[in-house]
Amino acid sequence: MHWTRCAIAAAAIIAIVGCQSATDSKTDPMGAVASGNKLKVVFIAKSAGNAYFAEAVKGFKEAADSLGVEFSDTAPTTGEATSQIPVIKEQIQRKVDIIAISANSPDALNPSLDEAKAKGILVVTVDADLTGNESHRDFGVMAPGTATVGESQIELLGSEMKYEGSFAILSATRDAPNQNAWIAAMKETLSKPKYAKMKLVDIVYGNDEAEKSSTETEGLLSKHPDLRGIIAPTTVGLVAVAQSVEIAGVYPGGPKAKGGGVYVTGLGTPNQMKKFVEKGVVTAFQLWSPRDMGFLATNLAVAVKQGKAKVGAEYDCPKLGKRTFDSKNVMAVGPLVTFDKSNIAKFDF
Ligand code: RAM
């Protein structure tokens, strides 16, 4: 697959570039001066300690190293709507040139991001957008189309539960713009005749915290004894759901499975999900490359900042090729990949 090869090549590039810059700063007496003039890019994740964002950061770093710009990443401890406000303010004070952010709210960040833009900082949403408030950022780099993700998730669960029975969604935070957009697309998909016998009975929020996601899953299982499926469109949530369903023994074929058992799917990272797929707790799940997302965002943002690319126009990204913006100035990464027993061993992230 295209981005597995890329990942290997990228690892090699990072190794080489990493060595070079370490040597440069030791031997080049102008290093300090030069680094003072470098463009400063920061990525603000939704919350700390999430493997998905750690993978995205690899892409940011790879691009930053190849472009000779300075990169750092940071995140609030938790992902509630306002938690990124002090972090944005801190970065404005640091005089960064580019803020890339996976937004925890579609609107709570507007004033802080406006302040950043007023200071000449380029504001780029990555992974989670300011849905309905797009004018408060310059452009976005997002997952493969919202409709694609929503439809594919419903189709994946539907094919497993034979398009019949009740299911629930375990999401991230209540305000998460990306999960909310995917859930809206899932509901839209459910209105098609093919899915008429699938019933969405509950939506709960694990806040992208392992413990809260597990507690919410246990709640779903006891509240809905006839549940046939759970979709967790969050990498943190999906691990927790898989684990809770395994412990409860209610996965299809599990010791406590009733009426066929509970199918679990969602968006997850292959490395976190491998063991559940191997054990048969989860059959299939999906994701795109978070690393490509960071890589594209950095390349594009730096090119725009340097006047080498224009928001709204076609962009030819190193390694990834030509991409276009949609009407909301979003550039998507892709493809959306389905991971199962047949291919999961090929991925390492
Ligand atoms: C979690 C985060 C992130 C989302 C992925 C799929 O890691 O909520 O925003 O894109 O899941």
mmCIF file of C-alpha atoms and ligand atoms in Angstrom:
data_model
loop_
_atom_site.group_PDB
_atom_site.id
_atom_site.type_symbol
_atom_site.label_atom_id
_atom_site.label_comp_id
_atom_site.label_asym_id
_atom_site.label_seq_id
_atom_site.Cartn_x
_atom_site.Cartn_y
_atom_site.Cartn_z
ATOM 1 C CA MET A 1 0.000 0.000 0.000
ATOM 2 C CA HIS A 2 1.212 3.468 -0.920
ATOM 3 C CA TRP A 3 1.621 4.897 2.560
ATOM 4 C CA THR A 4 3.299 1.833 4.055
ATOM 5 C CA ARG A 5 6.068 2.293 1.527
ATOM 6 C CA CYS A 6 6.061 5.991 2.330
ATOM 7 C CA ALA A 7 6.304 5.275 6.024
ATOM 8 C CA ILE A 8 9.403 3.166 5.524
ATOM 9 C CA ALA A 9 10.973 5.795 3.281
ATOM 10 C CA ALA A 10 9.930 8.484 5.748
ATOM 11 C CA ALA A 11 11.552 6.645 8.638
ATOM 12 C CA ALA A 12 14.769 6.559 6.648
ATOM 13 C CA ILE A 13 14.484 10.253 5.802
ATOM 14 C CA ILE A 14 13.857 11.163 9.438
ATOM 15 C CA ALA A 15 16.869 9.128 10.511
ATOM 16 C CA ILE A 16 19.096 10.911 7.988
ATOM 17 C CA VAL A 17 17.717 14.409 8.504
ATOM 18 C CA GLY A 18 17.711 13.917 12.269
ATOM 19 C CA CYS A 19 21.441 13.128 12.229
ATOM 20 C CA GLN A 20 22.253 16.027 9.952
ATOM 21 C CA SER A 21 20.523 18.660 12.025
ATOM 22 C CA ALA A 22 22.119 17.383 15.238
ATOM 23 C CA THR A 23 25.554 17.673 13.588
ATOM 24 C CA ASP A 24 24.758 21.077 12.084
ATOM 25 C CA SER A 25 23.876 22.668 15.372
ATOM 26 C CA LYS A 26 27.072 21.403 16.945
ATOM 27 C CA THR A 27 29.422 22.408 14.173
ATOM 28 C CA ASP A 28 27.766 25.480 12.633
ATOM 29 C CA PRO A 29 28.587 28.601 14.684
ATOM 30 C CA MET A 30 25.739 30.383 12.846
ATOM 31 C CA GLY A 31 23.271 27.679 13.890
ATOM 32 C CA ALA A 32 21.733 29.711 16.688
ATOM 33 C CA VAL A 33 21.253 32.758 14.467
ATOM 34 C CA ALA A 34 19.863 30.645 11.647
ATOM 35 C CA SER A 35 17.417 28.849 13.925
ATOM 36 C CA GLY A 36 16.234 32.223 15.240
ATOM 37 C CA ASN A 37 15.037 33.043 11.739
ATOM 38 C CA LYS A 38 13.338 29.745 11.085
ATOM 39 C CA LEU A 39 9.590 29.627 10.692
ATOM 40 C CA LYS A 40 8.006 28.279 13.869
ATOM 41 C CA VAL A 41 5.231 25.722 13.506
ATOM 42 C CA VAL A 42 3.253 24.323 16.439
ATOM 43 C CA PHE A 43 0.665 21.556 16.503
ATOM 44 C CA ILE A 44 -1.919 21.641 19.277
ATOM 45 C CA ALA A 45 -3.583 18.239 19.688
ATOM 46 C CA LYS A 46 -6.987 17.696 21.319
ATOM 47 C CA SER A 47 -5.480 16.201 24.460
ATOM 48 C CA ALA A 48 -2.196 14.668 25.590
ATOM 49 C CA GLY A 49 -1.213 11.009 25.468
ATOM 50 C CA ASN A 50 -3.144 9.925 22.350
ATOM 51 C CA ALA A 51 -1.283 7.506 20.019
ATOM 52 C CA TYR A 52 -3.195 8.874 17.009
ATOM 53 C CA PHE A 53 -1.735 12.360 17.533
ATOM 54 C CA ALA A 54 1.718 10.914 18.264
ATOM 55 C CA GLU A 55 1.581 9.364 14.782
ATOM 56 C CA ALA A 56 0.414 12.656 13.236
ATOM 57 C CA VAL A 57 3.334 14.407 14.946
ATOM 58 C CA LYS A 58 5.751 12.077 13.108
ATOM 59 C CA GLY A 59 4.416 13.488 9.832
ATOM 60 C CA PHE A 60 4.668 17.076 11.077
ATOM 61 C CA LYS A 61 8.278 16.466 12.136
ATOM 62 C CA GLU A 62 9.264 14.737 8.931
ATOM 63 C CA ALA A 63 7.982 17.666 6.862
ATOM 64 C CA ALA A 64 9.426 20.294 9.221
ATOM 65 C CA ASP A 65 12.854 18.668 9.057
ATOM 66 C CA SER A 66 12.814 18.485 5.288
ATOM 67 C CA LEU A 67 11.708 22.126 5.010
ATOM 68 C CA GLY A 68 14.146 23.416 7.637
ATOM 69 C CA VAL A 69 11.425 24.897 9.866
ATOM 70 C CA GLU A 70 11.123 24.630 13.631
ATOM 71 C CA PHE A 71 8.380 22.345 14.929
ATOM 72 C CA SER A 72 6.926 21.645 18.342
ATOM 73 C CA ASP A 73 3.749 20.028 19.585
ATOM 74 C CA THR A 74 1.680 20.542 22.667
ATOM 75 C CA ALA A 75 -1.759 19.695 24.037
ATOM 76 C CA PRO A 76 -4.022 20.369 26.996
ATOM 77 C CA THR A 77 -4.382 17.516 29.489
ATOM 78 C CA THR A 78 -8.055 17.005 28.671
ATOM 79 C CA GLY A 79 -10.214 17.601 25.608
ATOM 80 C CA GLU A 80 -13.108 19.759 26.756
ATOM 81 C CA ALA A 81 -14.278 22.642 24.552
ATOM 82 C CA THR A 82 -12.222 25.419 26.183
ATOM 83 C CA SER A 83 -9.082 23.508 27.219
ATOM 84 C CA GLN A 84 -7.036 24.696 24.220
ATOM 85 C CA ILE A 85 -7.598 28.426 24.853
ATOM 86 C CA PRO A 86 -4.640 28.911 27.249
ATOM 87 C CA VAL A 87 -2.485 26.765 24.983
ATOM 88 C CA ILE A 88 -3.269 28.975 21.968
ATOM 89 C CA LYS A 89 -2.490 32.106 24.017
ATOM 90 C CA GLU A 90 0.837 30.624 25.083
ATOM 91 C CA GLN A 91 1.747 29.955 21.443
ATOM 92 C CA ILE A 92 0.798 33.507 20.431
ATOM 93 C CA GLN A 93 3.211 34.734 23.086
ATOM 94 C CA ARG A 94 5.894 32.403 21.743
ATOM 95 C CA LYS A 95 5.456 34.253 18.434
ATOM 96 C CA VAL A 96 4.925 31.143 16.338
ATOM 97 C CA ASP A 97 4.265 31.646 12.625
ATOM 98 C CA ILE A 98 1.855 28.747 12.105
ATOM 99 C CA ILE A 99 -0.660 27.204 14.520
ATOM 100 C CA ALA A 100 -2.009 23.826 13.451
ATOM 101 C CA ILE A 101 -4.786 22.647 15.726
ATOM 102 C CA SER A 102 -7.176 19.723 16.106
ATOM 103 C CA ALA A 103 -10.068 21.724 17.522
ATOM 104 C CA ASN A 104 -11.950 20.585 20.608
ATOM 105 C CA SER A 105 -14.876 22.830 19.762
ATOM 106 C CA PRO A 106 -16.430 24.272 16.602
ATOM 107 C CA ASP A 107 -16.730 27.740 18.157
ATOM 108 C CA ALA A 108 -15.198 28.138 21.641
ATOM 109 C CA LEU A 109 -11.781 28.870 20.160
ATOM 110 C CA ASN A 110 -12.921 31.622 17.791
ATOM 111 C CA PRO A 111 -11.702 34.632 19.834
ATOM 112 C CA SER A 112 -8.268 33.119 20.585
ATOM 113 C CA LEU A 113 -7.763 32.055 16.982
ATOM 114 C CA ASP A 114 -8.858 35.512 15.785
ATOM 115 C CA GLU A 115 -6.221 36.982 18.103
ATOM 116 C CA ALA A 116 -3.612 34.693 16.530
ATOM 117 C CA LYS A 117 -4.692 35.625 13.002
ATOM 118 C CA ALA A 118 -4.598 39.334 13.875
ATOM 119 C CA LYS A 119 -0.937 38.851 14.866
ATOM 120 C CA GLY A 120 -0.193 37.411 11.423
ATOM 121 C CA ILE A 121 -0.171 33.777 12.518
ATOM 122 C CA LEU A 122 -1.443 31.298 9.930
ATOM 123 C CA VAL A 123 -4.161 29.171 11.562
ATOM 124 C CA VAL A 124 -4.705 25.690 10.168
ATOM 125 C CA THR A 125 -7.162 23.144 11.505
ATOM 126 C CA VAL A 126 -5.942 19.576 11.293
ATOM 127 C CA ASP A 127 -8.113 16.506 12.014
ATOM 128 C CA ALA A 128 -10.975 18.441 13.677
ATOM 129 C CA ASP A 129 -12.347 21.599 12.062
ATOM 130 C CA LEU A 130 -14.222 24.715 13.208
ATOM 131 C CA THR A 131 -17.430 23.403 11.643
ATOM 132 C CA GLY A 132 -19.646 26.363 10.731
ATOM 133 C CA ASN A 133 -16.935 28.799 11.871
ATOM 134 C CA GLU A 134 -14.421 28.218 9.116
ATOM 135 C CA SER A 135 -13.620 31.927 8.743
ATOM 136 C CA HIS A 136 -11.697 31.766 12.036
ATOM 137 C CA ARG A 137 -8.986 29.624 10.450
ATOM 138 C CA ASP A 138 -7.130 29.873 7.120
ATOM 139 C CA PHE A 139 -7.709 26.311 5.892
ATOM 140 C CA GLY A 140 -8.116 22.747 7.095
ATOM 141 C CA VAL A 141 -6.412 19.397 6.516
ATOM 142 C CA MET A 142 -8.861 16.622 7.335
ATOM 143 C CA ALA A 143 -9.641 12.928 7.122
ATOM 144 C CA PRO A 144 -11.114 11.537 3.891
ATOM 145 C CA GLY A 145 -14.557 13.194 3.371
ATOM 146 C CA THR A 146 -16.992 13.340 6.271
ATOM 147 C CA ALA A 147 -19.695 11.553 4.261
ATOM 148 C CA THR A 148 -17.239 8.822 3.269
ATOM 149 C CA VAL A 149 -16.289 8.147 6.889
ATOM 150 C CA GLY A 150 -19.902 8.184 8.132
ATOM 151 C CA GLU A 151 -21.203 5.939 5.360
ATOM 152 C CA SER A 152 -18.303 3.491 5.537
ATOM 153 C CA GLN A 153 -18.635 3.066 9.286
ATOM 154 C CA ILE A 154 -22.356 2.260 9.030
ATOM 155 C CA GLU A 155 -21.785 -0.078 6.089
ATOM 156 C CA LEU A 156 -19.007 -1.878 7.967
ATOM 157 C CA LEU A 157 -21.108 -2.468 11.082
ATOM 158 C CA GLY A 158 -24.187 -3.222 8.941
ATOM 159 C CA SER A 159 -22.402 -5.949 7.007
ATOM 160 C CA GLU A 160 -21.334 -7.514 10.317
ATOM 161 C CA MET A 161 -24.739 -7.391 12.068
ATOM 162 C CA LYS A 162 -26.569 -8.373 8.855
ATOM 163 C CA TYR A 163 -28.172 -4.916 8.661
ATOM 164 C CA GLU A 164 -30.476 -5.688 11.543
ATOM 165 C CA GLY A 165 -30.732 -4.846 15.255
ATOM 166 C CA SER A 166 -29.878 -2.086 17.698
ATOM 167 C CA PHE A 167 -26.479 -0.459 18.020
ATOM 168 C CA ALA A 168 -24.862 2.432 19.877
ATOM 169 C CA ILE A 169 -22.092 4.950 19.293
ATOM 170 C CA LEU A 170 -19.329 5.692 21.756
ATOM 171 C CA SER A 171 -17.861 9.036 20.743
ATOM 172 C CA ALA A 172 -15.058 11.296 21.990
ATOM 173 C CA THR A 173 -16.213 14.540 23.665
ATOM 174 C CA ARG A 174 -19.708 15.964 23.252
ATOM 175 C CA ASP A 175 -18.285 18.990 21.352
ATOM 176 C CA ALA A 176 -15.702 17.197 19.166
ATOM 177 C CA PRO A 177 -16.291 18.699 15.700
ATOM 178 C CA ASN A 178 -14.941 15.733 13.734
ATOM 179 C CA GLN A 179 -16.838 13.018 15.627
ATOM 180 C CA ASN A 180 -20.021 15.101 15.524
ATOM 181 C CA ALA A 181 -19.693 15.529 11.763
ATOM 182 C CA TRP A 182 -19.140 11.786 11.289
ATOM 183 C CA ILE A 183 -22.105 10.956 13.530
ATOM 184 C CA ALA A 184 -24.309 13.324 11.500
ATOM 185 C CA ALA A 185 -23.158 11.517 8.332
ATOM 186 C CA MET A 186 -23.905 8.147 9.981
ATOM 187 C CA LYS A 187 -27.461 9.283 10.790
ATOM 188 C CA GLU A 188 -27.898 10.463 7.215
ATOM 189 C CA THR A 189 -26.749 7.063 5.952
ATOM 190 C CA LEU A 190 -29.177 5.271 8.274
ATOM 191 C CA SER A 191 -32.076 6.943 6.496
ATOM 192 C CA LYS A 192 -31.373 4.836 3.383
ATOM 193 C CA PRO A 193 -33.676 1.805 2.890
ATOM 194 C CA LYS A 194 -30.733 -0.611 3.098
ATOM 195 C CA TYR A 195 -30.278 0.307 6.772
ATOM 196 C CA ALA A 196 -33.979 0.505 7.743
ATOM 197 C CA LYS A 197 -33.680 -2.364 10.235
ATOM 198 C CA MET A 198 -30.629 -0.941 12.025
ATOM 199 C CA LYS A 199 -31.556 1.149 15.036
ATOM 200 C CA LEU A 200 -29.236 3.670 16.700
ATOM 201 C CA VAL A 201 -30.353 3.447 20.343
ATOM 202 C CA ASP A 202 -27.740 5.493 22.197
ATOM 203 C CA ILE A 203 -24.784 7.876 21.841
ATOM 204 C CA VAL A 204 -22.371 8.169 24.766
ATOM 205 C CA TYR A 205 -19.168 10.157 25.241
ATOM 206 C CA GLY A 206 -15.891 8.715 26.541
ATOM 207 C CA ASN A 207 -14.091 12.076 26.177
ATOM 208 C CA ASP A 208 -11.092 10.359 24.527
ATOM 209 C CA GLU A 209 -10.193 9.074 28.003
ATOM 210 C CA ALA A 210 -9.609 5.340 28.437
ATOM 211 C CA GLU A 211 -11.339 4.976 31.785
ATOM 212 C CA LYS A 212 -14.401 7.058 30.972
ATOM 213 C CA SER A 213 -14.752 5.223 27.638
ATOM 214 C CA SER A 214 -14.688 1.841 29.440
ATOM 215 C CA THR A 215 -17.250 2.967 32.021
ATOM 216 C CA GLU A 216 -19.531 4.266 29.274
ATOM 217 C CA THR A 217 -19.213 0.972 27.369
ATOM 218 C CA GLU A 218 -20.142 -1.031 30.466
ATOM 219 C CA GLY A 219 -23.137 1.280 30.864
ATOM 220 C CA LEU A 220 -24.222 0.616 27.274
ATOM 221 C CA LEU A 221 -23.969 -3.142 27.719
ATOM 222 C CA SER A 222 -26.087 -3.174 30.848
ATOM 223 C CA LYS A 223 -28.641 -0.641 29.592
ATOM 224 C CA HIS A 224 -29.159 -2.380 26.243
ATOM 225 C CA PRO A 225 -28.987 -6.168 26.734
ATOM 226 C CA ASP A 226 -30.056 -6.725 23.120
ATOM 227 C CA LEU A 227 -27.297 -4.532 21.648
ATOM 228 C CA ARG A 228 -25.810 -5.955 18.417
ATOM 229 C CA GLY A 229 -23.114 -3.404 17.753
ATOM 230 C CA ILE A 230 -21.019 -0.459 18.928
ATOM 231 C CA ILE A 231 -19.278 2.043 16.659
ATOM 232 C CA ALA A 232 -16.473 4.041 18.280
ATOM 233 C CA PRO A 233 -15.293 6.701 15.790
ATOM 234 C CA THR A 234 -12.379 7.572 18.061
ATOM 235 C CA THR A 235 -9.102 5.692 18.394
ATOM 236 C CA VAL A 236 -9.076 6.079 22.186
ATOM 237 C CA GLY A 237 -12.699 4.997 22.451
ATOM 238 C CA LEU A 238 -12.349 1.988 20.146
ATOM 239 C CA VAL A 239 -9.581 0.395 22.241
ATOM 240 C CA ALA A 240 -11.674 0.849 25.387
ATOM 241 C CA VAL A 241 -14.838 -0.553 23.774
ATOM 242 C CA ALA A 242 -12.975 -3.599 22.423
ATOM 243 C CA GLN A 243 -11.418 -4.226 25.821
ATOM 244 C CA SER A 244 -14.712 -3.879 27.713
ATOM 245 C CA VAL A 245 -16.577 -6.115 25.277
ATOM 246 C CA GLU A 246 -13.809 -8.701 25.538
ATOM 247 C CA ILE A 247 -13.895 -8.632 29.347
ATOM 248 C CA ALA A 248 -17.696 -8.916 29.308
ATOM 249 C CA GLY A 249 -17.331 -11.878 26.927
ATOM 250 C CA VAL A 250 -20.156 -10.613 24.703
ATOM 251 C CA TYR A 251 -18.307 -10.399 21.363
ATOM 252 C CA PRO A 252 -19.639 -12.729 18.664
ATOM 253 C CA GLY A 253 -18.556 -16.236 19.680
ATOM 254 C CA GLY A 254 -17.657 -15.030 23.198
ATOM 255 C CA PRO A 255 -18.673 -17.024 26.311
ATOM 256 C CA LYS A 256 -21.438 -14.554 27.267
ATOM 257 C CA ALA A 257 -22.633 -13.647 23.755
ATOM 258 C CA LYS A 258 -26.412 -13.441 23.458
ATOM 259 C CA GLY A 259 -28.261 -13.543 20.136
ATOM 260 C CA GLY A 260 -25.121 -13.427 18.038
ATOM 261 C CA GLY A 261 -23.093 -11.093 20.242
ATOM 262 C CA VAL A 262 -21.976 -7.455 20.031
ATOM 263 C CA TYR A 263 -20.002 -6.384 16.960
ATOM 264 C CA VAL A 264 -17.434 -3.661 17.606
ATOM 265 C CA THR A 265 -16.036 -1.339 14.955
ATOM 266 C CA GLY A 266 -14.911 2.247 14.552
ATOM 267 C CA LEU A 267 -11.776 4.243 13.853
ATOM 268 C CA GLY A 268 -8.579 2.870 15.349
ATOM 269 C CA THR A 269 -4.836 2.578 14.930
ATOM 270 C CA PRO A 270 -3.618 -0.840 13.720
ATOM 271 C CA ASN A 271 -1.021 -1.203 16.479
ATOM 272 C CA GLN A 272 -3.567 -0.604 19.243
ATOM 273 C CA MET A 273 -6.176 -2.863 17.640
ATOM 274 C CA LYS A 274 -4.035 -5.784 16.403
ATOM 275 C CA LYS A 275 -4.558 -7.961 19.464
ATOM 276 C CA PHE A 276 -8.358 -7.596 19.340
ATOM 277 C CA VAL A 277 -8.444 -8.512 15.655
ATOM 278 C CA GLU A 278 -6.184 -11.509 16.220
ATOM 279 C CA LYS A 279 -8.404 -12.729 19.083
ATOM 280 C CA GLY A 280 -11.570 -12.231 17.023
ATOM 281 C CA VAL A 281 -13.059 -9.594 19.363
ATOM 282 C CA VAL A 282 -13.056 -7.079 16.497
ATOM 283 C CA THR A 283 -13.423 -8.151 12.864
ATOM 284 C CA ALA A 284 -12.635 -4.903 11.060
ATOM 285 C CA PHE A 285 -12.160 -1.174 11.676
ATOM 286 C CA GLN A 286 -10.928 1.821 9.697
ATOM 287 C CA LEU A 287 -8.561 4.782 9.624
ATOM 288 C CA TRP A 288 -6.488 6.936 7.310
ATOM 289 C CA SER A 289 -2.832 7.793 7.798
ATOM 290 C CA PRO A 290 -2.450 10.332 10.635
ATOM 291 C CA ARG A 291 1.167 10.675 9.576
ATOM 292 C CA ASP A 292 0.191 11.807 6.071
ATOM 293 C CA MET A 293 -2.139 14.309 7.706
ATOM 294 C CA GLY A 294 0.674 15.962 9.666
ATOM 295 C CA PHE A 295 2.980 15.778 6.656
ATOM 296 C CA LEU A 296 0.481 17.422 4.296
ATOM 297 C CA ALA A 297 -0.529 20.076 6.840
ATOM 298 C CA THR A 298 3.066 21.187 7.441
ATOM 299 C CA ASN A 299 4.091 21.232 3.798
ATOM 300 C CA LEU A 300 0.978 23.116 2.749
ATOM 301 C CA ALA A 301 1.038 25.597 5.644
ATOM 302 C CA VAL A 302 4.701 26.455 5.096
ATOM 303 C CA ALA A 303 4.140 26.790 1.339
ATOM 304 C CA VAL A 304 1.184 29.146 1.942
ATOM 305 C CA LYS A 305 3.179 31.159 4.491
ATOM 306 C CA GLN A 306 6.044 31.481 2.013
ATOM 307 C CA GLY A 307 3.723 32.440 -0.856
ATOM 308 C CA LYS A 308 4.473 29.212 -2.749
ATOM 309 C CA ALA A 309 0.906 27.860 -2.518
ATOM 310 C CA LYS A 310 -2.507 29.500 -2.372
ATOM 311 C CA VAL A 311 -5.505 28.574 -0.248
ATOM 312 C CA GLY A 312 -8.189 27.345 -2.654
ATOM 313 C CA ALA A 313 -5.753 26.399 -5.420
ATOM 314 C CA GLU A 314 -4.382 22.979 -6.362
ATOM 315 C CA TYR A 315 -1.322 21.942 -4.359
ATOM 316 C CA ASP A 316 1.345 19.407 -5.282
ATOM 317 C CA CYS A 317 2.584 17.952 -1.989
ATOM 318 C CA PRO A 318 6.001 16.300 -1.862
ATOM 319 C CA LYS A 319 5.506 12.515 -1.854
ATOM 320 C CA LEU A 320 1.688 12.692 -1.658
ATOM 321 C CA GLY A 321 1.072 14.378 -5.014
ATOM 322 C CA LYS A 322 -1.596 16.790 -6.251
ATOM 323 C CA ARG A 323 -4.499 17.696 -3.974
ATOM 324 C CA THR A 324 -7.366 20.167 -4.182
ATOM 325 C CA PHE A 325 -9.385 22.130 -1.625
ATOM 326 C CA ASP A 326 -13.137 21.686 -1.198
ATOM 327 C CA SER A 327 -15.571 24.602 -0.949
ATOM 328 C CA LYS A 328 -14.767 25.072 2.771
ATOM 329 C CA ASN A 329 -11.039 25.221 2.061
ATOM 330 C CA VAL A 330 -10.418 21.734 3.380
ATOM 331 C CA MET A 331 -7.802 19.477 1.847
ATOM 332 C CA ALA A 332 -8.329 15.794 2.625
ATOM 333 C CA VAL A 333 -5.859 12.993 3.206
ATOM 334 C CA GLY A 334 -6.705 9.457 2.284
ATOM 335 C CA PRO A 335 -7.582 6.824 1.566
ATOM 336 C CA LEU A 336 -9.839 5.459 4.281
ATOM 337 C CA VAL A 337 -8.430 1.988 4.893
ATOM 338 C CA THR A 338 -10.308 -0.979 6.355
ATOM 339 C CA PHE A 339 -8.103 -3.124 8.557
ATOM 340 C CA ASP A 340 -8.873 -6.777 9.250
ATOM 341 C CA LYS A 341 -7.058 -10.091 9.716
ATOM 342 C CA SER A 342 -6.012 -10.120 6.071
ATOM 343 C CA ASN A 343 -3.956 -6.897 6.118
ATOM 344 C CA ILE A 344 -3.396 -5.634 9.666
ATOM 345 C CA ALA A 345 0.060 -7.181 10.010
ATOM 346 C CA LYS A 346 1.294 -4.959 7.162
ATOM 347 C CA PHE A 347 0.773 -1.761 9.159
ATOM 348 C CA ASP A 348 2.931 -0.379 11.910
ATOM 349 C CA PHE A 349 1.443 2.702 13.521
HETATM 350 C C1 RAM B 1 -9.131 10.172 18.263
HETATM 351 C C2 RAM B 1 -9.357 11.654 18.183
HETATM 352 C C3 RAM B 1 -9.128 12.186 16.779
HETATM 353 C C4 RAM B 1 -9.824 11.320 15.750
HETATM 354 C C5 RAM B 1 -9.415 9.895 15.875
HETATM 355 C C6 RAM B 1 -10.097 8.999 14.878
HETATM 356 O O1 RAM B 1 -7.779 9.895 18.303
HETATM 357 O O2 RAM B 1 -10.646 11.935 18.623
HETATM 358 O O3 RAM B 1 -9.592 13.501 16.692
HETATM 359 O O4 RAM B 1 -9.585 11.774 14.445
HETATM 360 O O5 RAM B 1 -9.740 9.455 17.191
#
